[in-house]
Amino acid sequence: MQRSDFPALPAHVGIIMDGNGRWAKQHKLAVALGHRQGTENLREIIRHTDDLGIGALSLYAFSTENWRRSPEEVAALMQLILDYFASEIDELDEKQVRITILGDKEGLPEKQRETLRRAEERTADNTGLRLNIAINYGGRDELVRAARQLAAAAREGRIRPEEITEEVLAGQLWTRGQPDVDLLIRTSGEMRLSNFLLWQCAYAEFIFPEKLWPDFGVADYDAALAAYARRNRRFGGR
Ligand code: IPE
Ligand code: IPE
Ligand code: MG
């Protein structure tokens, strides 16, 4: 579907790309291949987001809790980060996509950190879709960092505690300058946030498609967007 088919579109979509492990199991494949398959449909989802003129897309790729997985699986995911950017960065840059990494890059291996830093730097002046990729990301970690920065600013006399507003706090987050998440999609039937964009999802609409992430295609995305357009958003009003 195209932009004119939707009576309303979100300004910011968040996606928790879940179900790669179950997809691999279903197909009797190693879990790493499930994760790899999960980057194939991603290309189409990003293209469609861009074509629809949705301003921002945030993807949950690796949480601060995902370090608990086996060393083999973590290594496969880390390798996938390198492969993903190597194969996609040219098209993304050409499409004027501006990439922002949400999460603590310092906690990643050097190669990954450099790859992500270069992708952000190369696309920093692009004016199209804001593509946020959450890697080593935790919503609580993000808020703790914001609290620390504001406490340090207060101690140094750069801000008074009463000057700390919602806008000031939002300005300390990795998503600074971007709208709140309007629509949050989590695939695979799981219905939880798993520490993703806690602040930014305060008034998000949630949609939980049953499909596993590697099976989630543009038609499923359109269905979620159409369901979003039918929601009655009240923001506390009548
Ligand atoms: C989501 O797929 C991708 C990451 C967490 C990196 P999972 O690996 O969590 O898939 P399931 O939940 O085990 O099916
Ligand atoms: C959330 O999925 C993280 C990502 C999709 C990157 P998980 O599969 O890790 O979440 P839980 O453990 O089921 O809550
Ligand atoms: Mg999962």
PDB file of C-alpha atoms and ligand atoms in Angstrom:
ATOM      1  CA  MET A   1       0.000   0.000   0.000  1.00  0.00           C
ATOM      2  CA  GLN A   2       1.072   3.603  -0.381  1.00  0.00           C
ATOM      3  CA  ARG A   3       0.853   6.706   1.773  1.00  0.00           C
ATOM      4  CA  SER A   4      -2.569   7.793   0.479  1.00  0.00           C
ATOM      5  CA  ASP A   5      -4.073   4.412   1.467  1.00  0.00           C
ATOM      6  CA  PHE A   6      -3.665   5.245   5.158  1.00  0.00           C
ATOM      7  CA  PRO A   7      -5.885   7.824   6.880  1.00  0.00           C
ATOM      8  CA  ALA A   8      -3.140   8.259   9.483  1.00  0.00           C
ATOM      9  CA  LEU A   9       0.460   7.140   9.682  1.00  0.00           C
ATOM     10  CA  PRO A  10       2.798   7.072  12.676  1.00  0.00           C
ATOM     11  CA  ALA A  11       5.655   9.575  12.762  1.00  0.00           C
ATOM     12  CA  HIS A  12       7.850   7.022  14.519  1.00  0.00           C
ATOM     13  CA  VAL A  13       7.596   3.219  14.353  1.00  0.00           C
ATOM     14  CA  GLY A  14       9.429   0.913  16.760  1.00  0.00           C
ATOM     15  CA  ILE A  15       9.960  -2.755  15.951  1.00  0.00           C
ATOM     16  CA  ILE A  16      11.060  -5.495  18.328  1.00  0.00           C
ATOM     17  CA  MET A  17      12.274  -8.031  15.797  1.00  0.00           C
ATOM     18  CA  ASP A  18      11.564 -11.205  17.753  1.00  0.00           C
ATOM     19  CA  GLY A  19      11.295 -14.869  16.769  1.00  0.00           C
ATOM     20  CA  ASN A  20      14.532 -15.595  14.905  1.00  0.00           C
ATOM     21  CA  GLY A  21      15.372 -18.471  17.250  1.00  0.00           C
ATOM     22  CA  ARG A  22      11.982 -20.129  16.835  1.00  0.00           C
ATOM     23  CA  TRP A  23      12.151 -19.625  13.061  1.00  0.00           C
ATOM     24  CA  ALA A  24      15.520 -21.424  12.949  1.00  0.00           C
ATOM     25  CA  LYS A  25      14.139 -24.258  15.067  1.00  0.00           C
ATOM     26  CA  GLN A  26      11.084 -24.611  12.821  1.00  0.00           C
ATOM     27  CA  HIS A  27      13.385 -24.947   9.818  1.00  0.00           C
ATOM     28  CA  LYS A  28      15.850 -27.204  11.648  1.00  0.00           C
ATOM     29  CA  LEU A  29      18.616 -24.661  11.158  1.00  0.00           C
ATOM     30  CA  ALA A  30      21.255 -23.234  13.468  1.00  0.00           C
ATOM     31  CA  VAL A  31      20.075 -20.180  15.394  1.00  0.00           C
ATOM     32  CA  ALA A  32      22.659 -18.011  13.609  1.00  0.00           C
ATOM     33  CA  LEU A  33      20.857 -18.700  10.335  1.00  0.00           C
ATOM     34  CA  GLY A  34      17.608 -17.505  11.895  1.00  0.00           C
ATOM     35  CA  HIS A  35      19.277 -14.207  12.742  1.00  0.00           C
ATOM     36  CA  ARG A  36      20.723 -13.970   9.241  1.00  0.00           C
ATOM     37  CA  GLN A  37      17.312 -14.607   7.689  1.00  0.00           C
ATOM     38  CA  GLY A  38      15.999 -11.824   9.914  1.00  0.00           C
ATOM     39  CA  THR A  39      18.128  -9.289   8.037  1.00  0.00           C
ATOM     40  CA  GLU A  40      16.711 -10.314   4.644  1.00  0.00           C
ATOM     41  CA  ASN A  41      13.155  -9.041   5.183  1.00  0.00           C
ATOM     42  CA  LEU A  42      14.568  -6.018   6.992  1.00  0.00           C
ATOM     43  CA  ARG A  43      15.647  -4.480   3.695  1.00  0.00           C
ATOM     44  CA  GLU A  44      12.060  -4.469   2.390  1.00  0.00           C
ATOM     45  CA  ILE A  45      10.656  -3.160   5.682  1.00  0.00           C
ATOM     46  CA  ILE A  46      13.078  -0.229   5.670  1.00  0.00           C
ATOM     47  CA  ARG A  47      12.370   0.530   1.993  1.00  0.00           C
ATOM     48  CA  HIS A  48       8.639   0.500   2.630  1.00  0.00           C
ATOM     49  CA  THR A  49       8.991   2.771   5.677  1.00  0.00           C
ATOM     50  CA  ASP A  50      10.944   5.183   3.506  1.00  0.00           C
ATOM     51  CA  ASP A  51       8.469   4.975   0.599  1.00  0.00           C
ATOM     52  CA  LEU A  52       5.567   5.735   2.945  1.00  0.00           C
ATOM     53  CA  GLY A  53       7.367   8.829   4.215  1.00  0.00           C
ATOM     54  CA  ILE A  54       7.325   7.690   7.838  1.00  0.00           C
ATOM     55  CA  GLY A  55       9.892   9.908   9.557  1.00  0.00           C
ATOM     56  CA  ALA A  56      11.563   7.527  12.002  1.00  0.00           C
ATOM     57  CA  LEU A  57      12.048   3.790  12.442  1.00  0.00           C
ATOM     58  CA  SER A  58      13.650   2.229  15.526  1.00  0.00           C
ATOM     59  CA  LEU A  59      14.766  -1.395  15.381  1.00  0.00           C
ATOM     60  CA  TYR A  60      15.681  -3.511  18.389  1.00  0.00           C
ATOM     61  CA  ALA A  61      18.661  -5.602  17.303  1.00  0.00           C
ATOM     62  CA  PHE A  62      20.515  -6.455  20.534  1.00  0.00           C
ATOM     63  CA  SER A  63      19.516  -5.717  24.122  1.00  0.00           C
ATOM     64  CA  THR A  64      21.696  -5.221  27.188  1.00  0.00           C
ATOM     65  CA  GLU A  65      20.218  -8.551  28.338  1.00  0.00           C
ATOM     66  CA  ASN A  66      21.149 -10.448  25.153  1.00  0.00           C
ATOM     67  CA  TRP A  67      24.726 -10.878  26.472  1.00  0.00           C
ATOM     68  CA  ARG A  68      23.240 -13.724  28.525  1.00  0.00           C
ATOM     69  CA  ARG A  69      23.057 -15.898  25.403  1.00  0.00           C
ATOM     70  CA  SER A  70      25.741 -18.427  24.542  1.00  0.00           C
ATOM     71  CA  PRO A  71      29.128 -17.069  23.390  1.00  0.00           C
ATOM     72  CA  GLU A  72      28.467 -18.701  19.989  1.00  0.00           C
ATOM     73  CA  GLU A  73      25.159 -16.922  19.488  1.00  0.00           C
ATOM     74  CA  VAL A  74      26.544 -13.582  20.686  1.00  0.00           C
ATOM     75  CA  ALA A  75      29.490 -13.989  18.289  1.00  0.00           C
ATOM     76  CA  ALA A  76      27.108 -14.732  15.407  1.00  0.00           C
ATOM     77  CA  LEU A  77      25.074 -11.611  16.184  1.00  0.00           C
ATOM     78  CA  MET A  78      28.226  -9.492  16.401  1.00  0.00           C
ATOM     79  CA  GLN A  79      29.389 -10.803  13.028  1.00  0.00           C
ATOM     80  CA  LEU A  80      25.964 -10.066  11.588  1.00  0.00           C
ATOM     81  CA  ILE A  81      26.309  -6.416  12.605  1.00  0.00           C
ATOM     82  CA  LEU A  82      29.485  -6.136  10.501  1.00  0.00           C
ATOM     83  CA  ASP A  83      27.955  -7.986   7.543  1.00  0.00           C
ATOM     84  CA  TYR A  84      24.736  -5.999   7.681  1.00  0.00           C
ATOM     85  CA  PHE A  85      26.415  -2.616   7.493  1.00  0.00           C
ATOM     86  CA  ALA A  86      28.899  -3.785   4.856  1.00  0.00           C
ATOM     87  CA  SER A  87      26.059  -4.854   2.544  1.00  0.00           C
ATOM     88  CA  GLU A  88      23.459  -2.140   3.276  1.00  0.00           C
ATOM     89  CA  ILE A  89      25.268   1.119   4.004  1.00  0.00           C
ATOM     90  CA  ASP A  90      25.597   2.228   0.365  1.00  0.00           C
ATOM     91  CA  GLU A  91      21.891   1.892  -0.397  1.00  0.00           C
ATOM     92  CA  LEU A  92      20.897   3.484   2.902  1.00  0.00           C
ATOM     93  CA  ASP A  93      23.205   6.434   2.359  1.00  0.00           C
ATOM     94  CA  GLU A  94      22.014   6.822  -1.235  1.00  0.00           C
ATOM     95  CA  LYS A  95      18.426   6.970   0.036  1.00  0.00           C
ATOM     96  CA  GLN A  96      19.404   9.797   2.392  1.00  0.00           C
ATOM     97  CA  VAL A  97      18.733   7.581   5.439  1.00  0.00           C
ATOM     98  CA  ARG A  98      20.277   8.987   8.608  1.00  0.00           C
ATOM     99  CA  ILE A  99      21.488   6.247  10.943  1.00  0.00           C
ATOM    100  CA  THR A 100      21.599   6.629  14.710  1.00  0.00           C
ATOM    101  CA  ILE A 101      22.737   3.879  17.046  1.00  0.00           C
ATOM    102  CA  LEU A 102      20.753   3.629  20.271  1.00  0.00           C
ATOM    103  CA  GLY A 103      22.758   1.957  23.013  1.00  0.00           C
ATOM    104  CA  ASP A 104      26.191   1.847  24.533  1.00  0.00           C
ATOM    105  CA  LYS A 105      28.713   1.496  21.712  1.00  0.00           C
ATOM    106  CA  GLU A 106      31.566   1.537  24.237  1.00  0.00           C
ATOM    107  CA  GLY A 107      30.440  -1.853  25.472  1.00  0.00           C
ATOM    108  CA  LEU A 108      30.885  -3.419  22.015  1.00  0.00           C
ATOM    109  CA  PRO A 109      34.033  -4.930  20.476  1.00  0.00           C
ATOM    110  CA  GLU A 110      36.264  -2.441  18.680  1.00  0.00           C
ATOM    111  CA  LYS A 111      35.366  -3.519  15.117  1.00  0.00           C
ATOM    112  CA  GLN A 112      31.635  -3.215  15.726  1.00  0.00           C
ATOM    113  CA  ARG A 113      32.072   0.112  17.495  1.00  0.00           C
ATOM    114  CA  GLU A 114      34.062   1.488  14.553  1.00  0.00           C
ATOM    115  CA  THR A 115      31.580   0.193  11.965  1.00  0.00           C
ATOM    116  CA  LEU A 116      28.677   1.791  13.798  1.00  0.00           C
ATOM    117  CA  ARG A 117      30.546   5.045  14.358  1.00  0.00           C
ATOM    118  CA  ARG A 118      31.400   5.240  10.649  1.00  0.00           C
ATOM    119  CA  ALA A 119      27.778   4.548   9.614  1.00  0.00           C
ATOM    120  CA  GLU A 120      26.551   7.342  11.881  1.00  0.00           C
ATOM    121  CA  GLU A 121      29.228   9.728  10.694  1.00  0.00           C
ATOM    122  CA  ARG A 122      28.712   8.971   6.990  1.00  0.00           C
ATOM    123  CA  THR A 123      24.942   9.524   7.184  1.00  0.00           C
ATOM    124  CA  ALA A 124      24.910  12.352   9.752  1.00  0.00           C
ATOM    125  CA  ASP A 125      23.918  15.046   7.245  1.00  0.00           C
ATOM    126  CA  ASN A 126      21.321  12.957   5.430  1.00  0.00           C
ATOM    127  CA  THR A 127      17.828  14.412   5.430  1.00  0.00           C
ATOM    128  CA  GLY A 128      15.600  11.360   4.866  1.00  0.00           C
ATOM    129  CA  LEU A 129      14.339   8.571   7.111  1.00  0.00           C
ATOM    130  CA  ARG A 130      15.767   8.501  10.635  1.00  0.00           C
ATOM    131  CA  LEU A 131      16.820   4.898  11.122  1.00  0.00           C
ATOM    132  CA  ASN A 132      17.627   4.073  14.735  1.00  0.00           C
ATOM    133  CA  ILE A 133      19.245   0.724  15.389  1.00  0.00           C
ATOM    134  CA  ALA A 134      19.282  -0.364  19.030  1.00  0.00           C
ATOM    135  CA  ILE A 135      22.429  -2.361  19.773  1.00  0.00           C
ATOM    136  CA  ASN A 136      23.584  -3.058  23.325  1.00  0.00           C
ATOM    137  CA  TYR A 137      20.508  -1.023  24.211  1.00  0.00           C
ATOM    138  CA  GLY A 138      18.474  -0.987  27.407  1.00  0.00           C
ATOM    139  CA  GLY A 139      15.716   1.494  28.201  1.00  0.00           C
ATOM    140  CA  ARG A 140      16.707   1.604  31.860  1.00  0.00           C
ATOM    141  CA  ASP A 141      20.367   2.046  30.986  1.00  0.00           C
ATOM    142  CA  GLU A 142      19.393   5.004  28.788  1.00  0.00           C
ATOM    143  CA  LEU A 143      17.452   6.630  31.635  1.00  0.00           C
ATOM    144  CA  VAL A 144      20.218   6.033  34.184  1.00  0.00           C
ATOM    145  CA  ARG A 145      22.701   7.715  31.855  1.00  0.00           C
ATOM    146  CA  ALA A 146      20.364  10.679  31.418  1.00  0.00           C
ATOM    147  CA  ALA A 147      20.004  10.982  35.221  1.00  0.00           C
ATOM    148  CA  ARG A 148      23.775  10.901  35.657  1.00  0.00           C
ATOM    149  CA  GLN A 149      24.357  13.567  33.000  1.00  0.00           C
ATOM    150  CA  LEU A 150      21.769  15.866  34.524  1.00  0.00           C
ATOM    151  CA  ALA A 151      23.127  15.303  38.043  1.00  0.00           C
ATOM    152  CA  ALA A 152      26.618  16.196  36.814  1.00  0.00           C
ATOM    153  CA  ALA A 153      25.265  19.297  35.066  1.00  0.00           C
ATOM    154  CA  ALA A 154      23.487  20.353  38.277  1.00  0.00           C
ATOM    155  CA  ARG A 155      26.580  19.795  40.385  1.00  0.00           C
ATOM    156  CA  GLU A 156      28.599  21.946  38.008  1.00  0.00           C
ATOM    157  CA  GLY A 157      25.967  24.657  38.110  1.00  0.00           C
ATOM    158  CA  ARG A 158      25.001  24.326  34.425  1.00  0.00           C
ATOM    159  CA  ILE A 159      21.374  23.545  35.271  1.00  0.00           C
ATOM    160  CA  ARG A 160      19.127  24.004  38.316  1.00  0.00           C
ATOM    161  CA  PRO A 161      17.076  20.955  39.432  1.00  0.00           C
ATOM    162  CA  GLU A 162      13.804  22.829  38.852  1.00  0.00           C
ATOM    163  CA  GLU A 163      14.856  23.442  35.261  1.00  0.00           C
ATOM    164  CA  ILE A 164      14.799  19.692  34.545  1.00  0.00           C
ATOM    165  CA  THR A 165      11.637  19.163  32.500  1.00  0.00           C
ATOM    166  CA  GLU A 166      10.395  16.300  30.330  1.00  0.00           C
ATOM    167  CA  GLU A 167      11.900  18.070  27.323  1.00  0.00           C
ATOM    168  CA  VAL A 168      15.285  18.452  29.040  1.00  0.00           C
ATOM    169  CA  LEU A 169      15.335  14.788  30.044  1.00  0.00           C
ATOM    170  CA  ALA A 170      14.272  13.658  26.554  1.00  0.00           C
ATOM    171  CA  GLY A 171      17.169  15.744  25.249  1.00  0.00           C
ATOM    172  CA  GLN A 172      19.598  13.436  27.073  1.00  0.00           C
ATOM    173  CA  LEU A 173      18.309  10.271  25.404  1.00  0.00           C
ATOM    174  CA  TRP A 174      19.828   8.603  22.347  1.00  0.00           C
ATOM    175  CA  THR A 175      16.638   9.537  20.446  1.00  0.00           C
ATOM    176  CA  ARG A 176      17.037  13.239  21.199  1.00  0.00           C
ATOM    177  CA  GLY A 177      15.251  15.500  18.740  1.00  0.00           C
ATOM    178  CA  GLN A 178      12.981  12.728  17.456  1.00  0.00           C
ATOM    179  CA  PRO A 179       9.246  12.270  18.057  1.00  0.00           C
ATOM    180  CA  ASP A 180       7.941   9.700  20.544  1.00  0.00           C
ATOM    181  CA  VAL A 181       7.140   6.224  19.244  1.00  0.00           C
ATOM    182  CA  ASP A 182       3.557   6.182  17.896  1.00  0.00           C
ATOM    183  CA  LEU A 183       3.428   2.535  16.923  1.00  0.00           C
ATOM    184  CA  LEU A 184       5.347  -0.335  18.515  1.00  0.00           C
ATOM    185  CA  ILE A 185       5.318  -3.676  16.708  1.00  0.00           C
ATOM    186  CA  ARG A 186       6.644  -6.838  18.333  1.00  0.00           C
ATOM    187  CA  THR A 187       6.584  -9.975  16.232  1.00  0.00           C
ATOM    188  CA  SER A 188       6.349 -13.617  17.331  1.00  0.00           C
ATOM    189  CA  GLY A 189       3.361 -13.195  19.640  1.00  0.00           C
ATOM    190  CA  GLU A 190       5.358 -12.104  22.694  1.00  0.00           C
ATOM    191  CA  MET A 191       3.633  -9.233  24.463  1.00  0.00           C
ATOM    192  CA  ARG A 192       6.241  -7.343  26.405  1.00  0.00           C
ATOM    193  CA  LEU A 193       8.644  -4.446  25.979  1.00  0.00           C
ATOM    194  CA  SER A 194      11.837  -6.229  27.105  1.00  0.00           C
ATOM    195  CA  ASN A 195      13.447  -2.919  28.086  1.00  0.00           C
ATOM    196  CA  PHE A 196      12.943  -1.217  24.678  1.00  0.00           C
ATOM    197  CA  LEU A 197      12.367   2.565  24.489  1.00  0.00           C
ATOM    198  CA  LEU A 198      10.632   2.798  27.888  1.00  0.00           C
ATOM    199  CA  TRP A 199      10.395   6.593  27.879  1.00  0.00           C
ATOM    200  CA  GLN A 200       9.634   6.976  24.168  1.00  0.00           C
ATOM    201  CA  CYS A 201       6.769   4.432  24.206  1.00  0.00           C
ATOM    202  CA  ALA A 202       4.795   6.245  26.952  1.00  0.00           C
ATOM    203  CA  TYR A 203       1.817   6.704  24.595  1.00  0.00           C
ATOM    204  CA  ALA A 204       2.641   4.241  21.832  1.00  0.00           C
ATOM    205  CA  GLU A 205       0.024   1.948  20.323  1.00  0.00           C
ATOM    206  CA  PHE A 206       1.113  -1.693  20.590  1.00  0.00           C
ATOM    207  CA  ILE A 207       0.599  -4.330  17.928  1.00  0.00           C
ATOM    208  CA  PHE A 208       1.713  -7.926  18.406  1.00  0.00           C
ATOM    209  CA  PRO A 209       1.629  -9.909  15.153  1.00  0.00           C
ATOM    210  CA  GLU A 210       1.937 -13.668  15.554  1.00  0.00           C
ATOM    211  CA  LYS A 211       4.433 -14.072  12.732  1.00  0.00           C
ATOM    212  CA  LEU A 212       8.054 -14.771  13.564  1.00  0.00           C
ATOM    213  CA  TRP A 213      10.349 -11.932  12.512  1.00  0.00           C
ATOM    214  CA  PRO A 214      11.928 -13.649   9.443  1.00  0.00           C
ATOM    215  CA  ASP A 215       8.393 -14.326   8.115  1.00  0.00           C
ATOM    216  CA  PHE A 216       7.195 -10.758   8.693  1.00  0.00           C
ATOM    217  CA  GLY A 217       6.851  -9.065   5.310  1.00  0.00           C
ATOM    218  CA  VAL A 218       5.594  -5.814   3.807  1.00  0.00           C
ATOM    219  CA  ALA A 219       1.975  -7.074   3.710  1.00  0.00           C
ATOM    220  CA  ASP A 220       2.126  -7.797   7.460  1.00  0.00           C
ATOM    221  CA  TYR A 221       3.637  -4.363   8.032  1.00  0.00           C
ATOM    222  CA  ASP A 222       0.814  -2.757   6.039  1.00  0.00           C
ATOM    223  CA  ALA A 223      -1.721  -4.667   8.148  1.00  0.00           C
ATOM    224  CA  ALA A 224      -0.130  -3.322  11.338  1.00  0.00           C
ATOM    225  CA  LEU A 225      -0.138   0.221   9.934  1.00  0.00           C
ATOM    226  CA  ALA A 226      -3.787  -0.121   8.922  1.00  0.00           C
ATOM    227  CA  ALA A 227      -4.670  -1.357  12.421  1.00  0.00           C
ATOM    228  CA  TYR A 228      -2.792   1.607  13.874  1.00  0.00           C
ATOM    229  CA  ALA A 229      -4.834   4.001  11.713  1.00  0.00           C
ATOM    230  CA  ARG A 230      -8.046   2.561  13.207  1.00  0.00           C
ATOM    231  CA  ARG A 231      -6.931   3.110  16.803  1.00  0.00           C
ATOM    232  CA  ASN A 232      -8.519   5.900  18.800  1.00  0.00           C
ATOM    233  CA  ARG A 233      -5.699   7.765  20.506  1.00  0.00           C
ATOM    234  CA  ARG A 234      -6.879   9.865  23.423  1.00  0.00           C
ATOM    235  CA  PHE A 235      -3.711  10.841  25.317  1.00  0.00           C
ATOM    236  CA  GLY A 236      -5.744  11.088  28.516  1.00  0.00           C
ATOM    237  CA  GLY A 237      -8.463  13.285  26.983  1.00  0.00           C
ATOM    238  CA  ARG A 238     -12.098  12.430  26.156  1.00  0.00           C
TER     239      ARG A 238
HETATM  240  C1  IPE B   1      15.196 -11.908  18.231  1.00  0.00           C
HETATM  241  O1  IPE B   1      15.036 -13.259  18.015  1.00  0.00           O
HETATM  242  C2  IPE B   1      16.563 -11.421  17.865  1.00  0.00           C
HETATM  243  C3  IPE B   1      17.431 -11.101  19.018  1.00  0.00           C
HETATM  244  C4  IPE B   1      17.092 -11.139  20.279  1.00  0.00           C
HETATM  245  C5  IPE B   1      18.769 -10.699  18.708  1.00  0.00           C
HETATM  246  P1  IPE B   1      15.218 -14.331  19.158  1.00  0.00           P
HETATM  247  O2  IPE B   1      16.583 -14.918  19.039  1.00  0.00           O
HETATM  248  O3  IPE B   1      14.910 -13.737  20.501  1.00  0.00           O
HETATM  249  O4  IPE B   1      14.134 -15.396  18.761  1.00  0.00           O
HETATM  250  P2  IPE B   1      13.296 -16.331  19.725  1.00  0.00           P
HETATM  251  O5  IPE B   1      12.554 -15.439  20.677  1.00  0.00           O
HETATM  252  O6  IPE B   1      14.284 -17.192  20.440  1.00  0.00           O
HETATM  253  O7  IPE B   1      12.401 -17.085  18.825  1.00  0.00           O
HETATM  254  C1  IPE B   2      14.162  -8.559  22.730  1.00  0.00           C
HETATM  255  O1  IPE B   2      13.943  -9.892  22.427  1.00  0.00           O
HETATM  256  C2  IPE B   2      15.444  -8.080  22.134  1.00  0.00           C
HETATM  257  C3  IPE B   2      15.501  -8.042  20.675  1.00  0.00           C
HETATM  258  C4  IPE B   2      14.576  -8.381  19.836  1.00  0.00           C
HETATM  259  C5  IPE B   2      16.752  -7.551  20.145  1.00  0.00           C
HETATM  260  P1  IPE B   2      14.336 -11.075  23.431  1.00  0.00           P
HETATM  261  O2  IPE B   2      13.916 -12.317  22.761  1.00  0.00           O
HETATM  262  O3  IPE B   2      15.754 -10.954  23.836  1.00  0.00           O
HETATM  263  O4  IPE B   2      13.428 -10.745  24.703  1.00  0.00           O
HETATM  264  P2  IPE B   2      12.891 -11.687  25.858  1.00  0.00           P
HETATM  265  O5  IPE B   2      14.097 -12.287  26.517  1.00  0.00           O
HETATM  266  O6  IPE B   2      12.021 -12.731  25.220  1.00  0.00           O
HETATM  267  O7  IPE B   2      12.111 -10.788  26.755  1.00  0.00           O
HETATM  268 MG    MG B   3      13.148 -13.689  21.564  1.00  0.00          MG
END
